[in-house]
Short mmCIF file of C-alpha atoms in Angstrom, two decimals:
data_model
loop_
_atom_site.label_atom_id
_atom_site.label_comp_id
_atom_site.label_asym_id
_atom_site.label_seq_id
_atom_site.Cartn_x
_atom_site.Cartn_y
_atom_site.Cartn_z
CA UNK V 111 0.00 0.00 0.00
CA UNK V 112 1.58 3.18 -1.10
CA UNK V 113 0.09 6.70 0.65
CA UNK V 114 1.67 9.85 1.34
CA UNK V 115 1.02 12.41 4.22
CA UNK V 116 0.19 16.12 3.34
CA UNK V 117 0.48 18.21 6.69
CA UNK V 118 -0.27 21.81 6.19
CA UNK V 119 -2.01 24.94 8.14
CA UNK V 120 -5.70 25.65 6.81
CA UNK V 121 -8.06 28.38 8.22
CA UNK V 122 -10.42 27.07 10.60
CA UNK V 123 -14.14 26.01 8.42
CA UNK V 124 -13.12 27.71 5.30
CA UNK V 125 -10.61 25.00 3.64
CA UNK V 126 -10.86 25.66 0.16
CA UNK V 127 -9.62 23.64 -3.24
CA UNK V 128 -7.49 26.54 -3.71
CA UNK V 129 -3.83 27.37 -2.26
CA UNK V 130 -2.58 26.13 -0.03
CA UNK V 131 -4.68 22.90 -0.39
CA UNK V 132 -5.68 22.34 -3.68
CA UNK V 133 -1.49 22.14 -4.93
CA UNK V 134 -0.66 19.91 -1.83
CA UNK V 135 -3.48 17.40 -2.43
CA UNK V 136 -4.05 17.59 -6.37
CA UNK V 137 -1.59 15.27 -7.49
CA UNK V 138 -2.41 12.52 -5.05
CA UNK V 139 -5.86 12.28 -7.05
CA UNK V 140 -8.15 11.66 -4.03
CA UNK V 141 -11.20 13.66 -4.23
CA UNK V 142 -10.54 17.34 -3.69
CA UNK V 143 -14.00 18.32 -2.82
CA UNK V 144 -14.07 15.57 -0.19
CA UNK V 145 -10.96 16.70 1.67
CA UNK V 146 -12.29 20.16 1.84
CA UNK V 147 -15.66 18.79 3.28
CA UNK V 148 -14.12 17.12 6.06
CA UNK V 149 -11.81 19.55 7.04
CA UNK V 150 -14.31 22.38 6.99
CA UNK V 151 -16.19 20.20 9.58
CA UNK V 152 -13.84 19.02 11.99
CA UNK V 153 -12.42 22.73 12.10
CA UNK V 154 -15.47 24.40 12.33
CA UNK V 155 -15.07 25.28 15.96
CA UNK V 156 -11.87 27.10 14.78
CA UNK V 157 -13.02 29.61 12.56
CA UNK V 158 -10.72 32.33 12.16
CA UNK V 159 -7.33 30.41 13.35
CA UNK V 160 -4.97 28.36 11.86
CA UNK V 161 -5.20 24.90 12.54
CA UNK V 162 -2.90 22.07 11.41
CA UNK V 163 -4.50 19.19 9.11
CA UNK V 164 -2.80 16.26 8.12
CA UNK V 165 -3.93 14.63 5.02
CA UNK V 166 -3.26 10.48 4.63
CA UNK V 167 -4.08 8.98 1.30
CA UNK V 168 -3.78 6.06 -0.26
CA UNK V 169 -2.09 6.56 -3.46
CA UNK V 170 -3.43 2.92 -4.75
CA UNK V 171 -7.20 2.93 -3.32
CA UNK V 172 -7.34 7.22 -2.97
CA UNK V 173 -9.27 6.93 0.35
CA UNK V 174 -7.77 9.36 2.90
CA UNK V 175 -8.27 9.95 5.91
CA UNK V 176 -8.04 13.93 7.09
CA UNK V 177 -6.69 14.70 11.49
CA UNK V 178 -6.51 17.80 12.78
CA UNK V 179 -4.34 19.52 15.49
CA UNK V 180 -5.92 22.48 17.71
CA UNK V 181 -4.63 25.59 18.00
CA UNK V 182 -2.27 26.22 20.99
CA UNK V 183 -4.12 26.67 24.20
CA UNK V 184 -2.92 30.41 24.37
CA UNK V 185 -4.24 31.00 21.38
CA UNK V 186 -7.62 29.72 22.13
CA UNK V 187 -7.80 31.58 25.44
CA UNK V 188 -7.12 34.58 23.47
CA UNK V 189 -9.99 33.77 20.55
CA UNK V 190 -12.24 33.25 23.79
CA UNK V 191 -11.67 36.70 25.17
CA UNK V 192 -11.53 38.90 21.96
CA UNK V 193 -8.05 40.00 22.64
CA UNK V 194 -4.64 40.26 20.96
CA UNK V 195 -2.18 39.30 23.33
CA UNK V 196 -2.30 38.73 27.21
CA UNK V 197 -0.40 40.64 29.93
CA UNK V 198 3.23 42.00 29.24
CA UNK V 199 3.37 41.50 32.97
CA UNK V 200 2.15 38.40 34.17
CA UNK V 201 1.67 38.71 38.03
CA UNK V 202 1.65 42.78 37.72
CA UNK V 203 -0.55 43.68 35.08
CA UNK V 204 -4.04 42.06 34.31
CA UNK V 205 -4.99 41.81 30.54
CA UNK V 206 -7.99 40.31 31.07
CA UNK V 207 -11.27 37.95 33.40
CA UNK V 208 -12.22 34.22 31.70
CA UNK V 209 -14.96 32.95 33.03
CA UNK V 210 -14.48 29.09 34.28
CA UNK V 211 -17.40 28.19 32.34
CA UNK V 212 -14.76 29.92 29.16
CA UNK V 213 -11.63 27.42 30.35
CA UNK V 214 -13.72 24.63 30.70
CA UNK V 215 -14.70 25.02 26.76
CA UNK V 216 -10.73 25.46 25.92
CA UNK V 217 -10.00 22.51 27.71
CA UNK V 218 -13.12 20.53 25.73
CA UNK V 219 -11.29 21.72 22.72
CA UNK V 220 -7.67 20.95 23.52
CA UNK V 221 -8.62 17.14 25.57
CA UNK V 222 -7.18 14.87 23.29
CA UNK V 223 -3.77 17.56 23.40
CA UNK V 224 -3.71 17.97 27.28
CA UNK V 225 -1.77 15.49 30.14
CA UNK V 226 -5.16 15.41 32.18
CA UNK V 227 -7.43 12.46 32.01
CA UNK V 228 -11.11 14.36 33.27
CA UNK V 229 -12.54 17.69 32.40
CA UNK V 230 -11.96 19.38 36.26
CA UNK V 231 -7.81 18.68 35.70
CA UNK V 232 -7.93 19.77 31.90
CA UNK V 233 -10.05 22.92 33.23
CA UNK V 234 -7.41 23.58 35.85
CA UNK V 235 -4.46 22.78 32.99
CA UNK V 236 -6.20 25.66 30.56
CA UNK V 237 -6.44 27.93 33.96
CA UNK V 238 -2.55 27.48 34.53
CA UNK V 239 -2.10 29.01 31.22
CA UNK V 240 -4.08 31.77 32.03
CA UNK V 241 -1.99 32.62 35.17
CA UNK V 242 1.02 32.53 32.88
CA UNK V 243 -0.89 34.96 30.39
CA UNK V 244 -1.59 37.41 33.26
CA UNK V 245 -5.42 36.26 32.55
CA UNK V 246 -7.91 36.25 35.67
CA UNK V 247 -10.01 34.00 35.99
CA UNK V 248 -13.59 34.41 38.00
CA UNK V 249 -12.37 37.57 39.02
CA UNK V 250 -9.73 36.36 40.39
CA UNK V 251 -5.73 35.04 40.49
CA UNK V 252 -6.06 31.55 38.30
CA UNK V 253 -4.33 29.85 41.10
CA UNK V 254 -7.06 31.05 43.72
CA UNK V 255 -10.05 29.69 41.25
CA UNK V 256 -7.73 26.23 40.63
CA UNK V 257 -8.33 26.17 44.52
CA UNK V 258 -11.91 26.43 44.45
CA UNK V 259 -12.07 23.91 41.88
CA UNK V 260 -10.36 21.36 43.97
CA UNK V 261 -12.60 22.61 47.09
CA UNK V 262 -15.52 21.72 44.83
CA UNK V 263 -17.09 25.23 43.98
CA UNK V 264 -17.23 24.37 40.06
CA UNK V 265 -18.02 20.63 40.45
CA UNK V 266 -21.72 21.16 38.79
CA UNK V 267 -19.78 22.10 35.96
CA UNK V 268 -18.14 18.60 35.75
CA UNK V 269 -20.65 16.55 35.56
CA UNK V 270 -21.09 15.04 31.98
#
């Protein structure tokens, strides 16, 4: 079985048959308007970011099979909030508040990418990141709300 792997960066739900895609995939001779499909769909929550997709065909049957990456975690915090950048300062200067309700839909995103193995870690993971981003979250130092997390405050939040 020969097949070749395409990885490249696509904007989030609007993959096209055009550059960069259409080049990278054209010669393999799998169905173009296929590939696009599916990676519109599985990126749709990304709109607006770049998200890595990596393309496997098989040169001799031309199924593929499309997987995407997600965005870095920072860079999803940032989407959340609207903003640019985070805090020059981290510990002095306070670029922004996320919500828990906010890092607990980053760390839905970024699951499969993260070291935790249950939604209240992967929510506390995303909230570390915020502290290093000089991000509050509930009003408050990220640490603080990790705290409250592990004292149970958010644990409604948790339940699937």
């Amino acid at each position: 079985m020969a097949s070749q792997t395409i990885e490249i960066l696509v904007e989030g739900g609007k993959a096209t048959p055009g550059p960069p895609l259409g080049p990278a995939i054209g010669p393999l001779g799998i169905n173009m308007m296929q590939v696009v499909e599916e990676i519109n769909k599985k990126t749709a929550d990304f709109v607006g970011m770049k998200v890595p997709a990596k393309i496997t065909a098989d040169l001799d049957t031309k199924e593929f099979e499309v997987s995407i990456g997600t965005p870095p975690t920072t860079a999803l915090i940032l989407d959340e909030l609207g903003i640019e950048s985070g805090s020059h300062e981290p510990g002095t200067e306070v670029a922004a508040d996320f919500s828990v309700e906010q890092a607990f839909k980053v760390a839905r995103m970024k699951f499969d990418d993260l070291l935790a193995n249950d939604y209240k870690h992967a929510t506390k993971e995303v909230i570390g990141t915020c502290v290093s981003m000089g991000i509050n979250v509930a009003g408050q130092d990220g640490r603080d709300t990790q705290k409250d997390i592990d004292n149970g405050d958010y644990d409604e939040l948790f339940q699937e």
